[in-house]
Amino acid sequence: MSTLTDTLNKVCTAQALVDTPLGPVRVARTAAGIAGLWFEGQKHHPGELAAPMCDDDPLLRRAAQALQRYFAGEADAFDLPLDLHGTPFQRSVWQALLRIPAGRTCSYGEIAQAIGAPAGGACRGRRRGPQPRLAGRALPPRARPRRLAHRLRGRRATQAGAAVARGPRVKTADLSELIGLAALWGASFLFMRLGAAEFGPVALAAVRVGGAALVLLPLLRWRGQFGELRRHWRSIFVVGITNSAVPFLCFSYAALSITAGLSSIFNASTPLFAAVIGWWWLKDRPSGPRIAGLAIGFAGVLGLAWEKASFKPGGSGWAIVACLAAALMYGLSANYTKRRLQGVAPLAVAAGSQLSAALVLALPALWWWPQVMPSAHAWAMVALLAVLCTGVAYLMYFRLIAHVGPANAITVTFLIPAFAVLWGWLFLAEPLTAAMAVGCAVILLGTALATGVLGPSRFAKLKQ
């Protein structure tokens, strides 16, 4: 354990993880103020801290909201009490940062050269008051050139645009993996269509999560992360219900009567539900363009559902309701995970949630197990659904988050419907109607605006 980590463990009372366009940021606080902020994986990260994860802490919530406004280009200063801890050299750098005049840019190397080489010494902190809002602040006014918080190099653009531009770069291998993940998740709707008739919705969902658990749990043991699962089993159990058991059951039911492509299009509305629930529950108020995106996206959902839904015998109305219920549960689960499981190893959440879902569905699956044993072909489809589209896909998704960041990884949402429609057309001769194409385009446009993939900052970057 480093000296800095040891010092922080003595003084920090709480910590939280905040999602940003550049990746997760760990924020820690003491009784007096913010002790530090670190990007996960950065060179001088203190490592795991002993302080408890506390998303409800008022100061940490203020810090998270300030970071979100900053990266969205809605704020250019932080008004938070600081209680920074570090080596004498680090504290000298921080002091130099606060003395940079507004409108001037300089690099860390220039600051270090001016101060001199780092000197050894024990880590100790000194309380600082709220950061000045005008004179001597670390960030300049909106009308002046901006210094990026992660590099201190200025460019004339909104911080959100700069953050996206300077985020983790997508390499060719990562792009290939992103496309492969979209192909797998798109194929899940095909495999559900091929297996639902013989297994039934309950048994199909149960076999899916059981097979995925068998893939993920040995890997969790191999990585030595079973302790994470034991410590957070209650919250992970809830995620297993909301993110796997109920949604998989709903989509398996929908697969009995609507096409794979149509199911995947309704699934693409998940970020819309997540944004609304986050706004209502976590008080994460979206910006104007994102609110417009929500309105556009839900208009597309309503229009497509209105055109396709029929509650007459043999109609698709209840199947569409099931798809939207699944998307709603995914959105709820995303916000619950953000609130309760920040900082928990993703593999522990993935493996534990599949195990929890398998336990929840075990008895219902025995009760509704098909009277006629499913064919070998149906078993093969469900095995592919469990192993590839659930177990392996989870591993690829978390690997992508680590390599390219969550903001880039979420773009897989926009590729899934294309592959689902393609697989349905190739293997089941399912048609793509004009209503489906228009509805999908409107939903994806709304989702892109609601998630920030499209917005003023992106257009400003393109103009440059």
XYZ file of C-alpha atoms in Angstrom:
464
model
C 0.000 0.000 0.000
C 1.402 3.415 -0.971
C 1.904 6.225 1.509
C -0.798 8.248 -0.224
C -3.287 5.375 -0.014
C -2.470 4.863 3.659
C -3.006 8.564 4.354
C -6.294 8.669 2.451
C -7.553 5.587 4.278
C -6.986 7.407 7.566
C -8.838 10.592 6.651
C -11.460 9.714 4.014
C -14.999 9.161 5.227
C -16.745 8.272 1.935
C -16.145 7.777 -1.782
C -18.144 7.407 -5.010
C -17.625 6.643 -8.705
C -18.875 9.145 -11.277
C -19.344 8.281 -14.960
C -17.833 10.864 -17.343
C -17.112 10.933 -21.101
C -13.480 10.145 -20.255
C -14.333 7.154 -18.070
C -15.176 6.609 -14.383
C -13.812 9.129 -11.866
C -13.342 8.161 -8.233
C -14.168 11.006 -5.812
C -13.181 10.760 -2.156
C -13.994 13.094 0.702
C -12.922 13.783 4.259
C -14.881 15.427 7.034
C -13.620 18.803 5.747
C -14.031 18.530 1.955
C -13.060 16.761 -1.254
C -9.816 14.819 -0.777
C -9.208 14.052 -4.459
C -10.529 12.924 -7.834
C -8.866 10.222 -9.934
C -9.677 8.608 -13.269
C -9.814 4.846 -12.879
C -6.609 3.340 -14.236
C -4.576 6.563 -14.232
C -0.916 6.377 -13.258
C -1.197 8.039 -9.840
C -4.459 6.394 -8.765
C -4.281 5.603 -5.021
C -5.905 2.200 -5.521
C -8.745 0.739 -3.513
C -9.732 2.928 -0.560
C -11.206 1.703 2.705
C -13.870 4.408 2.831
C -17.385 3.125 2.065
C -19.111 3.784 -1.254
C -21.757 6.394 -0.451
C -23.634 7.799 -3.442
C -26.085 9.552 -1.122
C -23.418 11.672 0.548
C -24.423 15.327 -0.062
C -20.916 16.573 -0.896
C -20.177 13.637 -3.220
C -23.516 14.188 -4.959
C -22.589 17.864 -5.436
C -19.229 16.825 -6.879
C -20.868 14.325 -9.256
C -23.387 16.916 -10.451
C -20.626 19.492 -10.919
C -18.594 17.060 -13.051
C -21.615 16.176 -15.171
C -22.435 19.849 -15.780
C -18.791 20.547 -16.578
C -18.491 17.819 -19.205
C -21.857 18.810 -20.655
C -20.515 22.332 -21.193
C -23.035 23.811 -18.732
C -20.501 25.004 -16.127
C -16.885 26.156 -16.114
C -16.082 26.294 -12.398
C -16.386 24.126 -9.306
C -17.508 25.576 -5.993
C -16.642 22.742 -3.612
C -14.785 22.684 -0.278
C -11.394 21.021 -0.763
C -9.270 19.040 1.686
C -6.593 17.818 -0.713
C -3.981 15.281 0.385
C -0.752 14.507 -1.408
C 3.019 14.911 -1.446
C 4.562 18.379 -1.099
C 5.279 18.351 -4.842
C 1.663 17.476 -5.677
C 0.384 20.264 -3.450
C 2.788 22.678 -5.151
C 1.338 21.681 -8.531
C -2.192 22.230 -7.249
C -1.254 25.670 -5.979
C 0.269 26.484 -9.364
C -2.892 25.371 -11.125
C -4.969 27.791 -9.094
C -2.592 30.636 -9.962
C -2.926 30.215 -13.763
C -4.554 33.406 -15.080
C -7.857 32.967 -16.898
C -7.292 32.665 -20.639
C -3.757 31.276 -20.390
C -2.836 27.637 -21.052
C 0.114 25.584 -19.896
C 0.979 21.903 -19.691
C 1.784 19.777 -16.676
C 5.342 19.555 -17.975
C 5.699 23.334 -17.937
C 4.342 23.486 -14.378
C 6.681 20.706 -13.232
C 9.677 22.397 -14.881
C 8.841 25.664 -13.149
C 8.432 24.005 -9.755
C 11.259 21.505 -9.996
C 11.527 17.749 -9.625
C 9.255 16.013 -7.102
C 10.731 15.757 -3.678
C 10.167 12.872 -1.306
C 8.173 13.245 1.841
C 5.281 11.907 3.763
C 1.801 12.568 2.437
C -0.143 14.991 4.526
C -3.117 17.146 3.820
C -4.076 20.732 4.452
C -7.561 22.062 4.498
C -8.545 24.489 1.810
C -11.692 26.536 1.626
C -14.131 26.681 -1.282
C -12.475 27.232 -4.623
C -12.763 30.900 -5.677
C -15.412 31.408 -8.335
C -13.695 34.304 -10.098
C -10.190 35.356 -9.241
C -7.579 32.626 -9.459
C -9.932 29.858 -10.310
C -8.663 26.804 -12.131
C -11.057 27.160 -15.045
C -11.609 30.337 -17.098
C -14.929 32.044 -17.823
C -17.102 30.634 -20.611
C -16.239 33.380 -23.093
C -12.509 32.769 -22.794
C -10.371 29.878 -24.064
C -10.880 26.781 -21.938
C -8.307 24.576 -20.288
C -9.213 20.916 -20.307
C -9.304 19.497 -16.804
C -7.476 16.332 -17.813
C -4.664 18.002 -19.786
C -4.640 21.756 -19.148
C -4.317 22.381 -22.880
C -6.813 24.874 -24.243
C -8.934 24.795 -27.355
C -11.880 26.879 -28.415
C -14.697 24.385 -27.938
C -17.154 23.366 -25.275
C -15.736 21.115 -22.634
C -18.120 18.333 -23.585
C -16.876 18.341 -27.139
C -13.265 18.391 -26.031
C -13.927 15.609 -23.575
C -15.398 13.413 -26.247
C -12.565 14.237 -28.603
C -9.963 13.408 -25.989
C -11.749 10.313 -24.677
C -10.432 6.788 -25.097
C -9.671 6.239 -28.779
C -11.418 3.381 -30.548
C -8.844 1.159 -32.226
C -9.577 -1.160 -35.123
C -9.597 -4.183 -32.803
C -12.038 -2.450 -30.435
C -14.290 -1.473 -33.334
C -14.299 -5.071 -34.528
C -15.207 -6.222 -31.038
C -17.996 -3.633 -30.857
C -19.455 -4.916 -34.121
C -19.063 -8.510 -32.933
C -20.905 -7.692 -29.707
C -23.752 -6.062 -31.645
C -23.927 -9.146 -33.870
C -24.167 -11.431 -30.812
C -26.814 -9.372 -29.051
C -28.718 -9.031 -32.317
C -28.576 -12.819 -32.710
C -30.099 -13.268 -29.248
C -33.467 -12.209 -30.671
C -33.080 -14.798 -33.450
C -32.227 -17.598 -31.003
C -35.182 -16.680 -28.789
C -37.475 -16.916 -31.809
C -36.057 -20.357 -32.637
C -36.292 -21.709 -29.098
C -39.371 -20.080 -27.547
C -41.965 -22.271 -29.286
C -40.541 -25.560 -27.923
C -39.278 -24.382 -24.530
C -41.874 -21.767 -23.651
C -40.943 -18.343 -22.233
C -40.196 -19.383 -18.632
C -38.050 -22.437 -19.366
C -36.207 -20.574 -22.131
C -35.301 -17.667 -19.840
C -34.258 -20.052 -17.050
C -31.958 -22.115 -19.271
C -30.472 -18.923 -20.694
C -29.452 -17.434 -17.343
C -28.394 -20.814 -15.965
C -26.046 -21.402 -18.892
C -24.636 -17.887 -18.636
C -23.970 -18.397 -14.917
C -22.050 -21.586 -15.696
C -19.836 -19.582 -18.069
C -19.244 -16.569 -15.807
C -18.908 -18.077 -12.320
C -15.702 -20.088 -13.018
C -14.125 -16.954 -14.476
C -15.159 -15.006 -11.385
C -13.486 -17.642 -9.209
C -10.362 -17.607 -11.384
C -10.059 -13.833 -10.985
C -10.501 -14.080 -7.220
C -13.534 -11.784 -7.129
C -16.000 -13.999 -5.264
C -15.545 -11.720 -2.248
C -17.193 -8.894 -4.185
C -20.203 -11.108 -4.853
C -20.516 -12.087 -1.181
C -20.261 -8.488 0.053
C -22.868 -7.107 -2.342
C -25.122 -10.123 -2.879
C -28.348 -8.350 -1.885
C -27.971 -5.567 -4.440
C -26.693 -7.992 -7.080
C -29.736 -10.193 -6.433
C -32.006 -7.227 -7.234
C -30.048 -6.594 -10.453
C -30.460 -10.255 -11.351
C -34.235 -9.847 -11.210
C -34.472 -6.459 -12.949
C -31.712 -6.899 -15.537
C -32.016 -10.591 -16.422
C -34.907 -12.637 -15.039
C -37.805 -10.308 -15.887
C -36.452 -8.827 -19.181
C -35.396 -12.227 -20.553
C -38.807 -13.633 -19.649
C -40.547 -10.716 -21.369
C -38.522 -11.001 -24.576
C -38.972 -14.778 -24.625
C -42.733 -14.256 -24.432
C -42.602 -11.631 -27.186
C -40.610 -14.016 -29.403
C -43.702 -16.206 -29.681
C -45.609 -13.663 -31.749
C -43.438 -10.805 -33.116
C -40.323 -10.770 -35.265
C -36.767 -10.621 -33.951
C -36.224 -7.265 -35.646
C -39.281 -5.658 -34.056
C -38.286 -6.891 -30.583
C -34.794 -5.440 -31.009
C -36.186 -2.074 -32.095
C -38.240 -1.780 -28.924
C -35.186 -2.915 -26.956
C -33.314 0.102 -28.392
C -35.577 2.344 -26.283
C -33.795 1.171 -23.097
C -31.616 4.329 -22.794
C -34.782 6.441 -23.004
C -36.314 4.680 -19.997
C -32.976 4.851 -18.167
C -32.796 8.632 -18.687
C -36.354 9.209 -17.456
C -35.874 7.017 -14.376
C -32.543 8.718 -13.622
C -34.251 12.103 -13.892
C -37.075 11.060 -11.572
C -35.159 8.897 -9.102
C -31.564 10.167 -9.035
C -32.448 13.780 -9.891
C -30.100 13.669 -12.892
C -31.891 16.362 -14.876
C -31.003 16.112 -18.575
C -30.104 19.138 -20.676
C -32.481 20.681 -23.211
C -31.250 18.644 -26.212
C -31.509 15.436 -24.183
C -35.067 16.231 -23.141
C -35.855 16.779 -26.819
C -34.268 13.401 -27.528
C -36.528 11.744 -24.956
C -39.589 13.278 -26.587
C -38.500 12.198 -30.077
C -37.558 8.696 -28.960
C -40.796 8.031 -27.099
C -42.771 9.451 -30.037
C -41.087 6.819 -32.209
C -41.900 4.079 -29.686
C -45.533 5.182 -29.462
C -45.906 5.474 -33.238
C -44.413 2.048 -33.927
C -46.411 0.391 -31.129
C -49.608 2.056 -32.336
C -49.031 0.783 -35.879
C -48.134 -2.784 -34.834
C -50.119 -3.473 -31.660
C -53.335 -5.478 -31.793
C -54.951 -6.931 -28.689
C -57.294 -9.193 -30.612
C -56.784 -12.987 -30.325
C -53.505 -13.811 -32.016
C -52.460 -10.131 -32.071
C -49.099 -8.714 -31.097
C -50.275 -6.157 -28.531
C -49.201 -8.009 -25.387
C -45.880 -8.981 -26.980
C -45.132 -5.289 -27.592
C -46.140 -4.485 -24.011
C -43.710 -7.197 -22.855
C -40.868 -5.688 -24.913
C -41.474 -2.233 -23.462
C -41.694 -3.708 -19.950
C -38.293 -5.356 -20.537
C -36.798 -2.056 -21.714
C -38.266 -0.344 -18.642
C -36.694 -2.960 -16.363
C -33.322 -2.522 -18.091
C -33.552 1.232 -17.482
C -34.476 0.706 -13.837
C -31.625 -1.764 -13.387
C -29.080 0.640 -14.911
C -30.008 3.339 -12.404
C -30.137 0.896 -9.500
C -26.669 -0.359 -10.415
C -25.392 3.219 -10.602
C -26.833 3.963 -7.164
C -25.988 0.744 -5.316
C -23.119 -0.994 -7.101
C -20.686 1.706 -8.216
C -17.151 0.491 -7.719
C -18.114 -3.195 -7.595
C -16.232 -5.425 -10.045
C -18.355 -5.665 -13.241
C -17.690 -9.385 -13.545
C -19.071 -9.930 -10.029
C -22.247 -8.070 -11.013
C -22.565 -10.000 -14.294
C -21.953 -13.460 -12.824
C -23.928 -12.796 -9.648
C -26.915 -11.388 -11.520
C -27.092 -14.449 -13.798
C -26.872 -16.759 -10.795
C -29.584 -14.781 -9.011
C -31.836 -14.863 -12.065
C -31.308 -18.627 -12.368
C -32.354 -19.125 -8.739
C -35.438 -16.932 -9.200
C -36.548 -18.764 -12.344
C -35.684 -22.303 -11.216
C -39.010 -23.225 -9.590
C -41.202 -21.490 -12.220
C -39.216 -23.283 -14.937
C -39.830 -26.658 -13.286
C -43.534 -25.853 -13.024
C -43.822 -24.724 -16.662
C -41.292 -27.133 -18.151
C -42.498 -28.320 -21.575
C -44.313 -31.643 -21.509
C -42.599 -32.672 -24.749
C -38.813 -32.617 -24.545
C -37.433 -29.879 -26.854
C -35.594 -31.056 -29.939
C -31.826 -31.102 -30.296
C -32.088 -28.110 -32.613
C -33.961 -26.097 -29.972
C -31.406 -27.060 -27.314
C -28.600 -25.938 -29.620
C -30.279 -22.556 -30.154
C -30.746 -22.016 -26.416
C -27.151 -23.111 -25.716
C -25.895 -20.500 -28.171
C -28.212 -17.945 -26.570
C -26.858 -18.704 -23.088
C -23.154 -19.141 -23.831
C -22.511 -16.688 -26.682
C -25.259 -14.061 -26.472
C -25.244 -13.806 -22.671
C -22.050 -15.147 -21.070
C -19.486 -14.256 -23.737
C -21.341 -11.052 -24.677
C -21.145 -9.795 -21.092
C -17.382 -10.353 -21.065
C -16.983 -8.509 -24.379
C -19.104 -5.605 -23.153
C -17.108 -5.077 -19.963
C -13.874 -5.458 -21.913
C -15.071 -2.712 -24.283
C -15.928 -0.424 -21.382
C -12.394 -0.889 -20.060
C -10.808 -0.221 -23.464
C -12.914 2.549 -24.997
C -14.987 3.888 -22.083
C -18.741 3.665 -21.394
C -19.602 6.589 -23.691
C -18.223 4.691 -26.705
C -19.385 1.250 -25.571
C -23.009 2.386 -25.360
C -23.042 2.941 -29.127
C -23.585 -0.815 -29.451
C -27.251 0.042 -28.805
C -27.501 1.545 -32.273
C -26.080 -1.514 -34.049
C -28.173 -4.251 -32.423
C -31.413 -3.624 -34.385
C -29.524 -3.733 -37.682
C -28.091 -7.171 -36.901
C -31.364 -8.474 -35.440
C -33.224 -7.465 -38.607
C -30.442 -8.952 -40.759
C -30.436 -12.318 -38.929
C -34.238 -12.461 -38.989
C -34.258 -11.783 -42.737
C -31.487 -14.295 -43.507
C -32.652 -17.228 -41.383
C -36.393 -16.672 -40.853
C -37.338 -14.648 -43.948
C -38.717 -11.907 -41.682
C -39.537 -8.722 -43.622
C -38.450 -5.180 -42.779
C -41.507 -2.991 -43.285
C -41.454 0.744 -43.946
C -43.116 1.378 -40.565
C -40.373 -0.587 -38.776
C -37.621 1.311 -40.620
C -39.107 4.731 -39.873
C -39.913 3.847 -36.259
C -36.415 2.469 -35.713
C -34.821 5.598 -37.188
C -36.903 7.905 -34.955
C -36.207 5.839 -31.815
C -32.465 5.731 -32.512
C -32.381 9.471 -33.223
C -34.091 10.169 -29.921
C -31.792 7.757 -28.122
C -28.714 9.407 -29.652
C -29.869 12.821 -28.419
C -30.959 11.520 -25.003
C -27.607 9.800 -24.373
C -25.489 12.682 -25.690
C -24.140 10.750 -28.688
C -25.623 13.578 -30.753
C -25.850 17.118 -29.438
C -24.563 20.687 -29.715
C -21.077 19.704 -28.539
C -20.768 17.092 -31.304
C -21.884 19.548 -33.979
C -19.482 22.183 -32.657
C -16.669 19.669 -32.990
C -17.676 18.829 -36.562
C -17.712 22.526 -37.528
C -14.125 22.869 -36.331
